[in-house]
PDB file of C-alpha atoms in Angstrom:
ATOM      1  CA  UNK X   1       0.000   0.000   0.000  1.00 67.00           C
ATOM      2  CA  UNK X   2       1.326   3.268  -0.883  1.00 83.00           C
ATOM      3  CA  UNK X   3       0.920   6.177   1.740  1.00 88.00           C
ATOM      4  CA  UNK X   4       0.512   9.483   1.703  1.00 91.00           C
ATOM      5  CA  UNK X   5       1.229   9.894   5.176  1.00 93.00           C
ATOM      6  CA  UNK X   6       3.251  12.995   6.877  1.00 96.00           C
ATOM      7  CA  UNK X   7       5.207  12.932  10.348  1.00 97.00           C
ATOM      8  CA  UNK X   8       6.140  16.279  12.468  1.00 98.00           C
ATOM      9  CA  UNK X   9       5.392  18.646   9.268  1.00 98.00           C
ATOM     10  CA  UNK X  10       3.480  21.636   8.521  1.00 98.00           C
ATOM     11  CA  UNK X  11       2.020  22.462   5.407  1.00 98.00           C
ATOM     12  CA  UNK X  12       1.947  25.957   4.729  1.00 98.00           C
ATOM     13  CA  UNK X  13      -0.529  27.876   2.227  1.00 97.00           C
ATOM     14  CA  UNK X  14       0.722  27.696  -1.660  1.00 96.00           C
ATOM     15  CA  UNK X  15       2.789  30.998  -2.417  1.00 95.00           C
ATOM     16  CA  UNK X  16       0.312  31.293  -4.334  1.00 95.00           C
ATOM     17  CA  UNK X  17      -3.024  31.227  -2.642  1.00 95.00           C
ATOM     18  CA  UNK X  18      -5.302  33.892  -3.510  1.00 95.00           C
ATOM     19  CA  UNK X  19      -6.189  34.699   0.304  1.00 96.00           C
ATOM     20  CA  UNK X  20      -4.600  36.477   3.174  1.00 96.00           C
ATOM     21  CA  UNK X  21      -7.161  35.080   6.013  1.00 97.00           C
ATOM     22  CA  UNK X  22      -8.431  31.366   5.837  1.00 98.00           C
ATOM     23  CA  UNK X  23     -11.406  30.917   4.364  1.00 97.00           C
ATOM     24  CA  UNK X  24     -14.223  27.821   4.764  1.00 97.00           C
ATOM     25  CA  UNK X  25     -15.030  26.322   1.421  1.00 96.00           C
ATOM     26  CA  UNK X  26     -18.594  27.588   0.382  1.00 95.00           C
ATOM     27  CA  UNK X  27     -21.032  25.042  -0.678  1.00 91.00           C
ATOM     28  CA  UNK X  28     -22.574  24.665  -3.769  1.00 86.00           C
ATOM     29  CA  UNK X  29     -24.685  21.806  -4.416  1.00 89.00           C
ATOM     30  CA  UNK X  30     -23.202  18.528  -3.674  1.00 90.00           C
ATOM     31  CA  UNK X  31     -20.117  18.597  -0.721  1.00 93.00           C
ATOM     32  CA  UNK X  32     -16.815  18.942  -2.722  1.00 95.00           C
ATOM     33  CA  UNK X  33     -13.441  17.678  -1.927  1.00 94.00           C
ATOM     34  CA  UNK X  34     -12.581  20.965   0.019  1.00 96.00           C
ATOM     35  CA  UNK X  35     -16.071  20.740   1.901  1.00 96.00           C
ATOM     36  CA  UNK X  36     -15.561  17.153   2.676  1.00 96.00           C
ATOM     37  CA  UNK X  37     -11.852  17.661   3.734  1.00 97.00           C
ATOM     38  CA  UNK X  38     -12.962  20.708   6.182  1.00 97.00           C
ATOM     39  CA  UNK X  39     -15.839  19.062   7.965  1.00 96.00           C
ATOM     40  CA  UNK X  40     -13.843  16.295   8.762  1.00 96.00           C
ATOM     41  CA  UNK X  41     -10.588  18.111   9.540  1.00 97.00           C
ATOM     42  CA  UNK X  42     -12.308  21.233  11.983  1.00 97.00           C
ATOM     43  CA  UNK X  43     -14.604  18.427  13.746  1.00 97.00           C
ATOM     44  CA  UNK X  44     -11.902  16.027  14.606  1.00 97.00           C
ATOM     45  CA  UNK X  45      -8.160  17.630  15.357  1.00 98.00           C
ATOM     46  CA  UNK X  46      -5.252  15.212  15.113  1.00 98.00           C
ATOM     47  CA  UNK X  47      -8.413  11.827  14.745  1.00 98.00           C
ATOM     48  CA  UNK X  48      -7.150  11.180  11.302  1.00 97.00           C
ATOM     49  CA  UNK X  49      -4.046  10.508   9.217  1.00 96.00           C
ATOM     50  CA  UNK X  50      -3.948  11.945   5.682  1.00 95.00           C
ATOM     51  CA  UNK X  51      -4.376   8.207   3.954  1.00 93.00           C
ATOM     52  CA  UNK X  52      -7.838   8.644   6.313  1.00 93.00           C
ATOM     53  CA  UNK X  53      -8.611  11.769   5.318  1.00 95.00           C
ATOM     54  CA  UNK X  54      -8.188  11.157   1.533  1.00 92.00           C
ATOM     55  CA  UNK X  55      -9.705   7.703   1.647  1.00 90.00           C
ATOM     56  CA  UNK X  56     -13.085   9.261   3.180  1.00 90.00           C
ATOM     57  CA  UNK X  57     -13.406  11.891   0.505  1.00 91.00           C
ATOM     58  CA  UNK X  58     -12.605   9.031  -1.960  1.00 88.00           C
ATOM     59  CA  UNK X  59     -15.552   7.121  -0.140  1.00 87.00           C
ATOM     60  CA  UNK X  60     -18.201  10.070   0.332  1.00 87.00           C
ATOM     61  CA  UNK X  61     -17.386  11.144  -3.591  1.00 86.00           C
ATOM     62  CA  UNK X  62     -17.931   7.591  -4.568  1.00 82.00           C
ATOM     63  CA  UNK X  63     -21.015   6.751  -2.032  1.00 79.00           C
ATOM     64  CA  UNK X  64     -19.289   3.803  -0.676  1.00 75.00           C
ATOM     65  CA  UNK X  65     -21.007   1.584   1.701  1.00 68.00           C
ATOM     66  CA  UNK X  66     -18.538   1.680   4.829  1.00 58.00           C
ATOM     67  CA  UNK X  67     -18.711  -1.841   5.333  1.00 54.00           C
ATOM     68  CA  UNK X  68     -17.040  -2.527   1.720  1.00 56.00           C
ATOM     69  CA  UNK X  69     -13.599   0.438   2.721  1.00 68.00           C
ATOM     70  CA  UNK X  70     -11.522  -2.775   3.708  1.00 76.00           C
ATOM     71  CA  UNK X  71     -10.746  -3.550   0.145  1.00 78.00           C
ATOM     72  CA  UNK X  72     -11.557  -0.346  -1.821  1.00 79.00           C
ATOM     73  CA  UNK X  73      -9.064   1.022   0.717  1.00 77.00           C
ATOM     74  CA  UNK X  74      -6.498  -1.439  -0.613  1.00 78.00           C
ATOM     75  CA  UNK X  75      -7.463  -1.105  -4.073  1.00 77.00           C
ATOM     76  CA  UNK X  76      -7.325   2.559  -3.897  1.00 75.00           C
ATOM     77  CA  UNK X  77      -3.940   3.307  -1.996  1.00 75.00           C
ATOM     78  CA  UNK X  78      -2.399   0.690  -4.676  1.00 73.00           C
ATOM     79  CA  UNK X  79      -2.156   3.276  -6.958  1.00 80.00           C
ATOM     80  CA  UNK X  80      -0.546   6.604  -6.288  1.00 75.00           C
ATOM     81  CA  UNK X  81      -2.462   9.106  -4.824  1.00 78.00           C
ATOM     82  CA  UNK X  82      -1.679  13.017  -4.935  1.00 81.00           C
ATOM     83  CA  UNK X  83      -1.033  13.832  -1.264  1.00 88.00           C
ATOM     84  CA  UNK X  84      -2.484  16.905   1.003  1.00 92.00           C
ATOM     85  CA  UNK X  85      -0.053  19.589  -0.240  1.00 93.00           C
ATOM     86  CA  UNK X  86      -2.578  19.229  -3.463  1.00 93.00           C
ATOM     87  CA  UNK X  87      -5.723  19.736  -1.478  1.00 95.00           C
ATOM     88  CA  UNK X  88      -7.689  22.433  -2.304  1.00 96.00           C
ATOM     89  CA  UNK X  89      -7.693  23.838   1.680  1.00 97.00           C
ATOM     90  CA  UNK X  90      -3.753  24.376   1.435  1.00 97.00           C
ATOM     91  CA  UNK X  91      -3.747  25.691  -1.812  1.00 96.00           C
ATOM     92  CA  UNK X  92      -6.851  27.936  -2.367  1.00 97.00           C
ATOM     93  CA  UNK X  93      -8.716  28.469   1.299  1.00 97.00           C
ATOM     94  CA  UNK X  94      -6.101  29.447   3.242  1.00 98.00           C
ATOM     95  CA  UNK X  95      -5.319  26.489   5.687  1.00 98.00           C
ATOM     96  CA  UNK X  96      -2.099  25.273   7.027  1.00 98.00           C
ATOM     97  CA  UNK X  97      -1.962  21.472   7.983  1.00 98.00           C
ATOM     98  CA  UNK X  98       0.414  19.915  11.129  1.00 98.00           C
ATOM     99  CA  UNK X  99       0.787  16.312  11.407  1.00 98.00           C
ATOM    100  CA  UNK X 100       1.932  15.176  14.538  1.00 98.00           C
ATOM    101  CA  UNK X 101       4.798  12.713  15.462  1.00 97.00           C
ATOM    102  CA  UNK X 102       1.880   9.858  15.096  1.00 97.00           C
ATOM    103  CA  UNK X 103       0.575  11.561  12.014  1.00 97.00           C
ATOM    104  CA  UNK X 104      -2.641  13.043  12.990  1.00 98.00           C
ATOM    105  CA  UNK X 105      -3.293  16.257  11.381  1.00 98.00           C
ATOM    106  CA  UNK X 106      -5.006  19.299  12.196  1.00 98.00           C
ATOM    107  CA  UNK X 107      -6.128  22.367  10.157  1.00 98.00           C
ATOM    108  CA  UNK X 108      -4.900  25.952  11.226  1.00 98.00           C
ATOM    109  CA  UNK X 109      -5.725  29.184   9.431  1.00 98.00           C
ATOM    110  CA  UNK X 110      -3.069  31.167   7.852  1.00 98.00           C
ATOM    111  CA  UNK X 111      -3.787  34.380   9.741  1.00 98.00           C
ATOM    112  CA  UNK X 112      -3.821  32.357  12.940  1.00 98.00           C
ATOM    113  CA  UNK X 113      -0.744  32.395  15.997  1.00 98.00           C
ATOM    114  CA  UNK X 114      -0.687  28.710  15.969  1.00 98.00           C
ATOM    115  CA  UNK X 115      -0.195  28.352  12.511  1.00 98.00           C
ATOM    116  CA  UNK X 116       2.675  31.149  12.566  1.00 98.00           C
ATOM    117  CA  UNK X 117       3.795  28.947  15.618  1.00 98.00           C
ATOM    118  CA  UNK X 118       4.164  25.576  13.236  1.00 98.00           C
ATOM    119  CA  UNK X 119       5.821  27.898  10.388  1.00 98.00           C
ATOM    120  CA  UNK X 120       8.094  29.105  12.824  1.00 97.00           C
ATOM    121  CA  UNK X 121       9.512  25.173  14.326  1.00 97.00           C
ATOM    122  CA  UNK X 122      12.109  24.203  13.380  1.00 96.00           C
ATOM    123  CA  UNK X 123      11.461  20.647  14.772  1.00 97.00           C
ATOM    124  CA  UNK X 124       8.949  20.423  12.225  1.00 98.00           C
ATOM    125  CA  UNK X 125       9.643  19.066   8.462  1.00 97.00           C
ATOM    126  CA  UNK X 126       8.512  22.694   6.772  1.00 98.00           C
ATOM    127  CA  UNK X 127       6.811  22.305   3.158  1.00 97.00           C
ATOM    128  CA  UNK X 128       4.817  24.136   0.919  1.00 96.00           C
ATOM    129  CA  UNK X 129       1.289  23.342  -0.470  1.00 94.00           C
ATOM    130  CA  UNK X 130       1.473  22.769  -4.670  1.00 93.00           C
ATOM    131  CA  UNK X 131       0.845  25.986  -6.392  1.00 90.00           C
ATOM    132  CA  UNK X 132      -2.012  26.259  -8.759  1.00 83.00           C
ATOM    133  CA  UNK X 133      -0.379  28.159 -11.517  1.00 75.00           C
ATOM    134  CA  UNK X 134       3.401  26.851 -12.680  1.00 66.00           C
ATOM    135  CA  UNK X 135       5.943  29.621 -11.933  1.00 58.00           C
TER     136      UNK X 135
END
C-alpha cells in the first residue's frame, strides 16, 4: 500500500493562494473535496491521518457503503495518490496542515498564531502546499 502519510510537518498555504485570512469552502450543491476535507478536519483535530482523510473523501465522492472500505481502501492506496499539499484547503482556502509525530493532522488558518507557531519550528519538516499556476 502506498501512503501518503506525513510525520512532524506543517504544510503551509501555496505561495500562491489567492487569500490572506483562511477561508471555509462555500457550498454549492453537492459537498466537494474541500467541503468534505474541512468538515472532517475542523470536527476532529489530530483523529485522522492523511491516507484517512483522503480515503473518506474518496468514499463520500464515490457513495461507498462503509462496510465494503476494507478492500476499496487497498485497491485505492495501490495506486498513487496526490497527497495533502494538493488539497484544495492548502492551496486555495487558506489552511495550514500539522501532522503530529503519530501523524494526525489538524487544520490551522493562515492568519492564525498557531499556525505562525508551526511555520516558525524548526522541529517540524517545513513544506509548501502545490501551487495552482506553474511559476
Amino acid at each position: 500500500m502506498k501512503t501518503t502519510n506525513y510525520y512532524n510537518t506543517f504544510i503551509e498555504v501555496a505561495e500562491d493562494c489567492p487569500v490572506k485570512t483562511a477561508e471555509v469552502p462555500p457550498m454549492r450543491g453537492e459537498k466537494t473535496i474541500a467541503n468534505i476535507e474541512f468538515e472532517l478536519l475542523i470536527e476532529n483535530p489530530y483523529e485522522f491521518t492523511s491516507d484517512d482523510v483522503l480515503f473518506h473523501v474518496y468514499a463520500a465522492k464515490s457513495h461507498l457503503k462503509t462496510k465494503d472500505s476494507g478492500e476499496e481502501k487497498m485497491q485505492f492506496f495501490s495506486k498513487e495518490q496526490a497527497c495533502f499539499r494538493s488539497s484544495p484547503l492548502t492551496k486555495r482556502y487558506g489552511w495550514g496542515a500539522h501532522f503530529n509525530d503519530e501523524g494526525k493532522m489538524a487544520i490551522y488558518p493562515v492568519e492564525s498564531e498557531e499556525y505562525q507557531q508551526f511555520a516558525r519550528d524548526k522541529t517540524l519538516k517545513q513544506v509548501k502546499a502545490m501551487r495552482s499556476k506553474k511559476a
